mmCIF file of C-alpha atoms in Angstrom:
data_model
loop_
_atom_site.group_PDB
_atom_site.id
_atom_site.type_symbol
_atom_site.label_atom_id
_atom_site.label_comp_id
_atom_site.label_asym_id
_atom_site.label_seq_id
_atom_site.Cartn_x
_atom_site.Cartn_y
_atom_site.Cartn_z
ATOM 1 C CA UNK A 1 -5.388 3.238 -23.596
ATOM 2 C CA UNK A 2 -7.786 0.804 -23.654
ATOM 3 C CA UNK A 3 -11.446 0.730 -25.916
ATOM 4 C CA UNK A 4 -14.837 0.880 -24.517
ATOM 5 C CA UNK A 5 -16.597 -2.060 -22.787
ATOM 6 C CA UNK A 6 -19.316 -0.869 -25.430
ATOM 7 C CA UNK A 7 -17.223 -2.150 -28.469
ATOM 8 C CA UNK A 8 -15.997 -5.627 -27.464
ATOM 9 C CA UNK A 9 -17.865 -8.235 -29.052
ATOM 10 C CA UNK A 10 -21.164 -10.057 -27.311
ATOM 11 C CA UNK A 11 -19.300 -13.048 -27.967
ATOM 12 C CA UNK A 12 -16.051 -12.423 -25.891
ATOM 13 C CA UNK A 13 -18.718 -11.519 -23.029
ATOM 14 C CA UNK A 14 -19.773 -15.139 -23.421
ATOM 15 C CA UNK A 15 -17.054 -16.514 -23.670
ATOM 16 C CA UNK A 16 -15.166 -14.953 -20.564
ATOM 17 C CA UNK A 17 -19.204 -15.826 -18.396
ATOM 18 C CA UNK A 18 -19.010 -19.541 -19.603
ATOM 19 C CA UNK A 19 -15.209 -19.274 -18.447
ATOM 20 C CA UNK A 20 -15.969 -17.952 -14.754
ATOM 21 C CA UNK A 21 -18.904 -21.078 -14.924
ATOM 22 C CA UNK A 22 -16.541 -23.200 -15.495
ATOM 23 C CA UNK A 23 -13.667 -22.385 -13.150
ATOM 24 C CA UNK A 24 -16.327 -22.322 -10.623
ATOM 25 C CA UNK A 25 -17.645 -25.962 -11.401
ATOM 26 C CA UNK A 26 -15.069 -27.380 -11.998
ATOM 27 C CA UNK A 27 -13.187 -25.909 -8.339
ATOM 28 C CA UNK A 28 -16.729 -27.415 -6.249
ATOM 29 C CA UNK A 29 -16.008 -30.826 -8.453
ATOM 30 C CA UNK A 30 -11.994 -30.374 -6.948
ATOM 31 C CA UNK A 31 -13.129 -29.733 -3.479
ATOM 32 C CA UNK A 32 -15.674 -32.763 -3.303
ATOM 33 C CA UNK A 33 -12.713 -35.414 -4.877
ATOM 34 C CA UNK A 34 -10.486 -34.027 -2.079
ATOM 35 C CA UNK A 35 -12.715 -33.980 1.051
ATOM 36 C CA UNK A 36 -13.468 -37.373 0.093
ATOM 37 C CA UNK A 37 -9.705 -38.302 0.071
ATOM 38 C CA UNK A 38 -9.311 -36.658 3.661
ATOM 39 C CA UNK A 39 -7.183 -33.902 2.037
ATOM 40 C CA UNK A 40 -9.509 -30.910 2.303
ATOM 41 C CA UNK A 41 -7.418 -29.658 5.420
ATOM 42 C CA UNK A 42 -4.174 -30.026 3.908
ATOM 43 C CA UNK A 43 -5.436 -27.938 0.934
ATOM 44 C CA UNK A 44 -7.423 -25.083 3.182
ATOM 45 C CA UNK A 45 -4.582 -24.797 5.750
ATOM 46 C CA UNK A 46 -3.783 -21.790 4.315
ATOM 47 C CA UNK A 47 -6.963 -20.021 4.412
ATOM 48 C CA UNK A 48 -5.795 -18.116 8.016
ATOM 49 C CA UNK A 49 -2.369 -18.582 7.056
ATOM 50 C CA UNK A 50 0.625 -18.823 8.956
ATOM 51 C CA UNK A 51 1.910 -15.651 10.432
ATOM 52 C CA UNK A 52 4.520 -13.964 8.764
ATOM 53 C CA UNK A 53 6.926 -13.391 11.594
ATOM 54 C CA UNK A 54 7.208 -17.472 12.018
ATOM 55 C CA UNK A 55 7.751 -17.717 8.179
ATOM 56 C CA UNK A 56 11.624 -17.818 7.587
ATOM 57 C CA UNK A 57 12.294 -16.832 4.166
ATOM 58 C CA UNK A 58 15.436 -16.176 2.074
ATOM 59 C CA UNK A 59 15.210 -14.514 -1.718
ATOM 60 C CA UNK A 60 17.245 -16.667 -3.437
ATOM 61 C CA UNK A 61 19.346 -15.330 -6.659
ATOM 62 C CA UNK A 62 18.074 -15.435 -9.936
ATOM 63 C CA UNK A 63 18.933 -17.377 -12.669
ATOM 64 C CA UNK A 64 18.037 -16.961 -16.603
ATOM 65 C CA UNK A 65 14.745 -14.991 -16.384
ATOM 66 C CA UNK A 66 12.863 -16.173 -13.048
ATOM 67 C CA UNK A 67 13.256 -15.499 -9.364
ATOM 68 C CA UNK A 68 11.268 -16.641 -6.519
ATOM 69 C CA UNK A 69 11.634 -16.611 -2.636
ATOM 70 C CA UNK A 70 11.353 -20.372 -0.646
ATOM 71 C CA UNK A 71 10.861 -21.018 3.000
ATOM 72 C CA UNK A 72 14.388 -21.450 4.095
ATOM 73 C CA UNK A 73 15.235 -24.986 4.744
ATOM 74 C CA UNK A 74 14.059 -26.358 1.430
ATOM 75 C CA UNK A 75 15.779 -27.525 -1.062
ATOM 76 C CA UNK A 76 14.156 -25.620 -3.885
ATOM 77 C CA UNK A 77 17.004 -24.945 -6.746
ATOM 78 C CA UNK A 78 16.774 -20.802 -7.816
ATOM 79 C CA UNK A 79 13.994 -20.153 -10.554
ATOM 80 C CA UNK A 80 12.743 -24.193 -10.215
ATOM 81 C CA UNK A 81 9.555 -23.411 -8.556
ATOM 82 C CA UNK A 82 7.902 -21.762 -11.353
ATOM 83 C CA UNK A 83 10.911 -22.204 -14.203
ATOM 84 C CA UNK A 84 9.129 -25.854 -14.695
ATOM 85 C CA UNK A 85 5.819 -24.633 -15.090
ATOM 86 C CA UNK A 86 6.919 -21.328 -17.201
ATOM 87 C CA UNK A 87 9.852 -22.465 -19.041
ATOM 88 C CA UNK A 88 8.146 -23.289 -22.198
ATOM 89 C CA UNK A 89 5.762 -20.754 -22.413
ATOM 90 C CA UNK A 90 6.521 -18.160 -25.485
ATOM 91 C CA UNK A 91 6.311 -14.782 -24.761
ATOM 92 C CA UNK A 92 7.859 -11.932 -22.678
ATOM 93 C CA UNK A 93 6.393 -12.236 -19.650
ATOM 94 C CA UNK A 94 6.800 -11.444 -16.319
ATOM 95 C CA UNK A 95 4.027 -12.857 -12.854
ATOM 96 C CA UNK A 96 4.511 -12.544 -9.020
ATOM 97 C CA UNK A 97 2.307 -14.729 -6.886
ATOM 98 C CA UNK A 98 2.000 -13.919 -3.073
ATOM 99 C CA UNK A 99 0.115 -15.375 -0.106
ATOM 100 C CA UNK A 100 -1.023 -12.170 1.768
ATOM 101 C CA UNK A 101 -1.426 -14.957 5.044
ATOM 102 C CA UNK A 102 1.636 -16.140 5.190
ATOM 103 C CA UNK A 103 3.706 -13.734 3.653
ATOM 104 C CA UNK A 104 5.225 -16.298 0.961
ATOM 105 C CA UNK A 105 5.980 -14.853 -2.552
ATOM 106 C CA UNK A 106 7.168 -16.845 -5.951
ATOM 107 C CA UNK A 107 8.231 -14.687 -9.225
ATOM 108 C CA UNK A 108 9.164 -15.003 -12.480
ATOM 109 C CA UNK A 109 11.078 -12.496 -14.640
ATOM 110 C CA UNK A 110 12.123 -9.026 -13.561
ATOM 111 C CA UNK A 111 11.894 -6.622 -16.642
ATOM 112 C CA UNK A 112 9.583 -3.515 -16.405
ATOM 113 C CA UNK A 113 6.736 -3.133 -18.484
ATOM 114 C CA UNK A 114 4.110 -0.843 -19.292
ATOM 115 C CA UNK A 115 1.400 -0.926 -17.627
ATOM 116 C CA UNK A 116 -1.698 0.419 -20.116
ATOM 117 C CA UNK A 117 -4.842 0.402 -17.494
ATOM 118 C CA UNK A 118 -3.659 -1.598 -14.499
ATOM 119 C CA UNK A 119 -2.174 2.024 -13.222
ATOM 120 C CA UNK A 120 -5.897 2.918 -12.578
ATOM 121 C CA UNK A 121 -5.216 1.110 -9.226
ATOM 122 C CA UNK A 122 -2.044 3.032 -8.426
ATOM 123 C CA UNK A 123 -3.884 6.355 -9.797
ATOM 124 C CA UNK A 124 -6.988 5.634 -7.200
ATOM 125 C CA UNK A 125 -5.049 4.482 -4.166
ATOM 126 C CA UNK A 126 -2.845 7.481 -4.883
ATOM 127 C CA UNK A 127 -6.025 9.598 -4.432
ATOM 128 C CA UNK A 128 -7.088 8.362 -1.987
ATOM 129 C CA UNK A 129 -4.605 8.726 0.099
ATOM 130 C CA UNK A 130 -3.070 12.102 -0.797
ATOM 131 C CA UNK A 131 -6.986 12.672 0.300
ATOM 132 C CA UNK A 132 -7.251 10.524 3.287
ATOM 133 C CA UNK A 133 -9.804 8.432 2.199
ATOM 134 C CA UNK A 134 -11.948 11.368 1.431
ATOM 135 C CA UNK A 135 -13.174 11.632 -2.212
ATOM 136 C CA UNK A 136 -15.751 14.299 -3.572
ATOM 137 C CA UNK A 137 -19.300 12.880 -5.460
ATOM 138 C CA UNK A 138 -17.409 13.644 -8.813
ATOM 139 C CA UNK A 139 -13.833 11.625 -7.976
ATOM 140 C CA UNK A 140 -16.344 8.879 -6.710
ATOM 141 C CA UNK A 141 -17.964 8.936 -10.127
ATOM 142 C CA UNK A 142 -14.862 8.788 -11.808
ATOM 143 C CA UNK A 143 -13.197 5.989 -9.895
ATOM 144 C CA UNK A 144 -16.485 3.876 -10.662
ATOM 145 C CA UNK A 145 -15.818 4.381 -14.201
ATOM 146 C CA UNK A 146 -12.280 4.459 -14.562
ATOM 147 C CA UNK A 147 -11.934 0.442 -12.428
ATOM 148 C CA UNK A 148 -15.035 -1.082 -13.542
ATOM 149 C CA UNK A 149 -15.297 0.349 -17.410
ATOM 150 C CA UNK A 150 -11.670 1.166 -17.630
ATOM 151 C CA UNK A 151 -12.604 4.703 -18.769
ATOM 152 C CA UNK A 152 -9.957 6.991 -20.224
ATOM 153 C CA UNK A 153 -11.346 10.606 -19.674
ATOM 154 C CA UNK A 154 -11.873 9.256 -16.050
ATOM 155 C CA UNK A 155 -8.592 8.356 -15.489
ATOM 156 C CA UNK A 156 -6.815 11.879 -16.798
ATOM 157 C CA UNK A 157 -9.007 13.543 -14.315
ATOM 158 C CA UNK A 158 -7.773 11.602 -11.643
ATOM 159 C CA UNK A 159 -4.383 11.334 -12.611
ATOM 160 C CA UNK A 160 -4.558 15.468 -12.961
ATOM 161 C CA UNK A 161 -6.187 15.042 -9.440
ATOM 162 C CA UNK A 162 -3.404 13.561 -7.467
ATOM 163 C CA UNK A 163 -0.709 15.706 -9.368
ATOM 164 C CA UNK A 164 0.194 14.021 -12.450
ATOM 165 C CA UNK A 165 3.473 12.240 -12.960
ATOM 166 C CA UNK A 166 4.807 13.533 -9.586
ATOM 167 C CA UNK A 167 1.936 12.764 -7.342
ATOM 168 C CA UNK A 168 1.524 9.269 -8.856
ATOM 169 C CA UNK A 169 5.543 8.738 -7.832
ATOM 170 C CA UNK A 170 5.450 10.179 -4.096
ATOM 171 C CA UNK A 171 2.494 8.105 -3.705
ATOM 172 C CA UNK A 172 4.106 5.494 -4.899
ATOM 173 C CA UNK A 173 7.284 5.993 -2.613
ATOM 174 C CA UNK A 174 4.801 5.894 0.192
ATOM 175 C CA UNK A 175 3.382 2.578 -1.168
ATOM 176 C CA UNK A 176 6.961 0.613 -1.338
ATOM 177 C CA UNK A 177 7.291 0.963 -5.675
ATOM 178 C CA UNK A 178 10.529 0.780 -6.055
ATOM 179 C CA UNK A 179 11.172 -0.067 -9.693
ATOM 180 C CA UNK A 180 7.866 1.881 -11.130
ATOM 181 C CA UNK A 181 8.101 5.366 -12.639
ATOM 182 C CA UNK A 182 4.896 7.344 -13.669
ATOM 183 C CA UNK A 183 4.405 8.226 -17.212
ATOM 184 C CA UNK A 184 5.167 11.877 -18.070
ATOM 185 C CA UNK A 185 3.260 14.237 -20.451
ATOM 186 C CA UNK A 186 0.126 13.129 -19.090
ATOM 187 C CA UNK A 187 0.351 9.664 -20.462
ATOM 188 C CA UNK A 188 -0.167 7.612 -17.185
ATOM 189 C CA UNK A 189 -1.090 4.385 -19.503
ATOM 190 C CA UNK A 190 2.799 4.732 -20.444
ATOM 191 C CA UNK A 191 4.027 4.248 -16.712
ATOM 192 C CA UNK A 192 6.584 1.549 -16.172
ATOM 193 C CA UNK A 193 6.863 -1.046 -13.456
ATOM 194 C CA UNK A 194 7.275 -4.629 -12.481
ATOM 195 C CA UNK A 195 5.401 -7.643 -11.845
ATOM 196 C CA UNK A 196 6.843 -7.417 -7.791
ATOM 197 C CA UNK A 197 6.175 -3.730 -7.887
ATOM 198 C CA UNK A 198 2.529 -4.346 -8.459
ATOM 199 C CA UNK A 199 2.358 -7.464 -5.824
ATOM 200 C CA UNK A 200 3.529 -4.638 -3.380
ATOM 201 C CA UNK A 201 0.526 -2.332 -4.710
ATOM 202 C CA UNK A 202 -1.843 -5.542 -4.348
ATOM 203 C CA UNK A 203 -0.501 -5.817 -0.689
ATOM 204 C CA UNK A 204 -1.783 -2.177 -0.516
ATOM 205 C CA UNK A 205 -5.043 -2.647 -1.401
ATOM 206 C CA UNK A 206 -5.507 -5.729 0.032
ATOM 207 C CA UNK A 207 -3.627 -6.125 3.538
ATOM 208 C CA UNK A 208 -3.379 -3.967 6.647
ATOM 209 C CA UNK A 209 0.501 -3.669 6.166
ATOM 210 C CA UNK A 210 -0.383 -0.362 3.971
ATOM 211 C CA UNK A 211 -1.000 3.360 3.926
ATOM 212 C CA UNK A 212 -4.411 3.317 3.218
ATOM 213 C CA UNK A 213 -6.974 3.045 6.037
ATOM 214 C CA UNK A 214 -9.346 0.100 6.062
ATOM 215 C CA UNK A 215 -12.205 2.284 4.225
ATOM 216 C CA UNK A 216 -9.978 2.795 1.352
ATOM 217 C CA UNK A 217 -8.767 -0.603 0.853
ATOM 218 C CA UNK A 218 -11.926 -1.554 0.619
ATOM 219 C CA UNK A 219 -13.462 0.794 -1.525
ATOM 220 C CA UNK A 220 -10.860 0.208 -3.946
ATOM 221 C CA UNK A 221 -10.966 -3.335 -3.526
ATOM 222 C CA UNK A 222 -15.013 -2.985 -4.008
ATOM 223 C CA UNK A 223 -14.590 -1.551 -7.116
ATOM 224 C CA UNK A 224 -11.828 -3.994 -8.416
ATOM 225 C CA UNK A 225 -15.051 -6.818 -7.921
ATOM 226 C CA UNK A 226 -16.905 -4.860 -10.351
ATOM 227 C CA UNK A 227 -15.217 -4.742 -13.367
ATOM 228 C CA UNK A 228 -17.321 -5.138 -16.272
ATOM 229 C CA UNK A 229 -18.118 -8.791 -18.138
ATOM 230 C CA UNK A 230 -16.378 -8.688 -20.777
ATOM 231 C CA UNK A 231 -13.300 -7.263 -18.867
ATOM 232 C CA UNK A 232 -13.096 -10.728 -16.081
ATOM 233 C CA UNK A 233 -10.144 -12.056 -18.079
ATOM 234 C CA UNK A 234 -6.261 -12.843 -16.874
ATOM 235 C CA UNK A 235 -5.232 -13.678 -13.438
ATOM 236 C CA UNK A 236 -9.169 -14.596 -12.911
ATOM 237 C CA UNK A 237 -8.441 -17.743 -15.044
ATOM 238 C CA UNK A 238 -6.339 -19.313 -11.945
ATOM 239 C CA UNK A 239 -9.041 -18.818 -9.381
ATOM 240 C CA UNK A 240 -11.253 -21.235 -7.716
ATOM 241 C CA UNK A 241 -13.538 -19.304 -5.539
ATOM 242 C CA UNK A 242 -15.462 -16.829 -7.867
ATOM 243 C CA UNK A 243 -15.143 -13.571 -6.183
ATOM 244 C CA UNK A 244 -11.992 -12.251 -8.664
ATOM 245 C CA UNK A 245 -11.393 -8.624 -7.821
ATOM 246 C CA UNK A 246 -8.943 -7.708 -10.650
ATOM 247 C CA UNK A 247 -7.593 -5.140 -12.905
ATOM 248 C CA UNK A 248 -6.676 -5.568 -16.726
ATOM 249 C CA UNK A 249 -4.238 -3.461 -19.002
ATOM 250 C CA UNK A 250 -4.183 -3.991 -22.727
ATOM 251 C CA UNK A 251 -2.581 -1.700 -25.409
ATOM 252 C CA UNK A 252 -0.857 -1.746 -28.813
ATOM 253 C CA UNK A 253 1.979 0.093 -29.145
ATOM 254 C CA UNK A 254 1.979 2.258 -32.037
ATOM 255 C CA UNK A 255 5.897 1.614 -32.337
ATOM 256 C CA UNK A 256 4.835 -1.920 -33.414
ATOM 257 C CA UNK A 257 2.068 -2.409 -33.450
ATOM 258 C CA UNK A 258 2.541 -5.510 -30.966
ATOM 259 C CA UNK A 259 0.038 -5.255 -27.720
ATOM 260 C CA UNK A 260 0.362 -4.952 -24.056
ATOM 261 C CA UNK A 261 -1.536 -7.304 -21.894
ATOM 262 C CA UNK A 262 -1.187 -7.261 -18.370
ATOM 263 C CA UNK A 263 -3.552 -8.145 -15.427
ATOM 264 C CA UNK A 264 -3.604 -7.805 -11.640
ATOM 265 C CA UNK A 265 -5.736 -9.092 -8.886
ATOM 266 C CA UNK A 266 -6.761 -10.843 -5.492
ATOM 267 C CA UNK A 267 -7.998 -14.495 -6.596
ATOM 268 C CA UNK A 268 -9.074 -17.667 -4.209
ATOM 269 C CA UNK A 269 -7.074 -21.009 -5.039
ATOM 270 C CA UNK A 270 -7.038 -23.741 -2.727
ATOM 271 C CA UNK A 271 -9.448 -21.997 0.052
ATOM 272 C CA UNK A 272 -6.518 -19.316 0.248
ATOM 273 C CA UNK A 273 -6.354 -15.655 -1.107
ATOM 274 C CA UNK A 274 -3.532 -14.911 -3.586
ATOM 275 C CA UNK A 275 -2.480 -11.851 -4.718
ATOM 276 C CA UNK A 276 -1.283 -12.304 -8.543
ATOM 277 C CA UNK A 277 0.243 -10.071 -10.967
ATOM 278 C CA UNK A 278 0.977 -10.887 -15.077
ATOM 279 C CA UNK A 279 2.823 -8.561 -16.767
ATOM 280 C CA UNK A 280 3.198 -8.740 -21.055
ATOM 281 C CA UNK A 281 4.013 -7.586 -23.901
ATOM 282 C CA UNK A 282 5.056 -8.310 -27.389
ATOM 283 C CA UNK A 283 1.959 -10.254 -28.590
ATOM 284 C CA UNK A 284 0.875 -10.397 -31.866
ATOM 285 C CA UNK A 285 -3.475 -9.726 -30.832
ATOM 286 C CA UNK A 286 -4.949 -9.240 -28.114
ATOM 287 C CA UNK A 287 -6.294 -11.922 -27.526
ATOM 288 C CA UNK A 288 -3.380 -13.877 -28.325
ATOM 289 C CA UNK A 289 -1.856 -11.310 -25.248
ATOM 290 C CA UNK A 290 -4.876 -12.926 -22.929
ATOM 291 C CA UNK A 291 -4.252 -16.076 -23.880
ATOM 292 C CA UNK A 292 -0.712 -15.724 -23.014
ATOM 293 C CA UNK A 293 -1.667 -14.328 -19.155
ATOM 294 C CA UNK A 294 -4.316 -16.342 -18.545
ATOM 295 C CA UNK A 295 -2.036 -19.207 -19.107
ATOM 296 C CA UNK A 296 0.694 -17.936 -16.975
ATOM 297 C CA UNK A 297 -1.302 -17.245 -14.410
ATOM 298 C CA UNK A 298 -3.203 -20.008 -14.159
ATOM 299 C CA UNK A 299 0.474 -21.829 -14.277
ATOM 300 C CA UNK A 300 2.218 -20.129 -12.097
ATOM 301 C CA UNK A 301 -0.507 -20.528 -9.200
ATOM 302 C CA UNK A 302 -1.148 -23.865 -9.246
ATOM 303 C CA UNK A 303 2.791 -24.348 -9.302
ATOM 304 C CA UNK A 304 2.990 -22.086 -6.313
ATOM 305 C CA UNK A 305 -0.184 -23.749 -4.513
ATOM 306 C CA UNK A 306 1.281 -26.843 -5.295
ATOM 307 C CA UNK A 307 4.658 -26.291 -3.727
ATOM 308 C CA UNK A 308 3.029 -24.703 -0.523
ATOM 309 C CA UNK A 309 1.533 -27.786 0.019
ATOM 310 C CA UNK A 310 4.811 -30.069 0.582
#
């Protein structure tokens, strides 16, 4: 499902280091302009975020190919909060963006895709809980290899571990899935879900509303903050703070010949944590597939920070 870290190029490692240098330079350079402008707390008052239960929230309907969710009381039109900053992007596409704090959410598109290697997240938390939290010296090797080298052979063992196709659905019952169904035959990388779907897993791994204990969460969350170099692509282009923990999916489809892209992750943007997930596919290249999630992430975050702050 996906090729070796050995065989990308020296140059793409480069590229995506220079990249992280950059978002990181240039989000001190934003923070300085806006503490001098007394706006630093109006950006960071998010950072403890406001709790959930004082949120009110209503989904409202979708129209064309976006949804999102607004506070209620706004006057934010279906679809507007990200359909300006997404409209005129091509591709097929789909990206949720949550606030973990305060329990806000924004999303574009609903179609399922494939998900090529971001299931190694699904496959691990599956493990580990159908294990409760308990993983032998072998399943610990495995999960090392399969999240930060995006190894194959890794992830068949672990997929076998938690009982294939059916273990990777119960699990996923337990996490809230509701529109993801595990790939049969043994092909995990085939499993289909949604961009909310795997918002839901990223609240998983990454708040206390879940099934997993706190160990698990963050083990898994560990390992997500160790993906390999030249793998620190997609939803990391939209954050601020550095620390990406992430997970990327890219595949051609032998159909077609046209590639999967698809990234998932916990990023920092505006001294807050956001949990963001792209979801692609049709592209022409790879990279053209990056290029096409790194832009709607970085998009769709700064149209969601952006609106969080009125």
């Amino acid at each position: 499902m996906t090729a070796p870290a050995e065989s990308r190029t020296s140059s793409r490692r480069q590229e995506r280091r220079a990249r992280r240098t950059r978002r990181i330079r240039r989000a001190v350079a934003v923070a300085v302009v806006l503490s001098a402008l007394g706006s630093w707390l109006v950006l960071s008052r998010s950072t403890t975020g406001t709790p959930a239960s004082a949120t009110a929230s209503v989904s409202l309907p979708a129209a064309d190919s976006g949804t999102t969710t607004a506070d209620a009381g706004t006057d934010t039109a279906p679809d507007s909060l990200l359909a300006a900053a997404l409209g005129d992007l091509d591709g097929h596409f789909a990206v949720t963006v949550a606030d973990p704090g305060s329990g806000a959410s924004a999303a574009w598109g609903t179609d399922s895709f494939v998900t090529a290697s971001i299931v190694k997240v699904d496959i691990l938390a599956a493990l580990l809980l159908r294990n409760d939290g308990v993983l032998t010296g072998d399943q610990k090797a495995a999960a090392a290899l399969m999240i930060e080298q995006s190894d194959n052979d890794a992830a068949t063992a672990l997929f076998e571990a938690v009982g294939g196709a059916a273990g990777l659905d119960a699990a996923n019952a337990a996490f809230g899935l509701t529109g993801t169904a595990a790939g049969t035959d043994g092909f995990w990388g085939l499993t289909s879900t949604t961009a909310a779907d795997q918002a839901q897993l990223l609240r998983v791994v990454f708040t206390e509303d879940s099934p997993l204990g706190s160990a698990s969460r963050a083990y898994l969350a560990k390992l997500m903050g160790l993906v390999a170099d030249d793998q620190d692509w997609g939803v990391s282009a939209a954050d601020q703070g550095g620390a990406v923990q992430l997970k990327n999916g890219w595949l051609p489809r032998d159909s077609t010949g046209l590639w999967v892209v698809n990234s998932i992750g916990r990023i920092e943007y505006g001294g807050r944590p956001l949990l963001v997930s792209v979801l692609s596919d049709g592209s022409a290249t790879e990279d053209a597939g990056i290029a096409l999630v790194e832009s709607v992430a970085e998009a769709a975050v700064r149209a969601f920070a952006d609106d969080a702050q009125q």
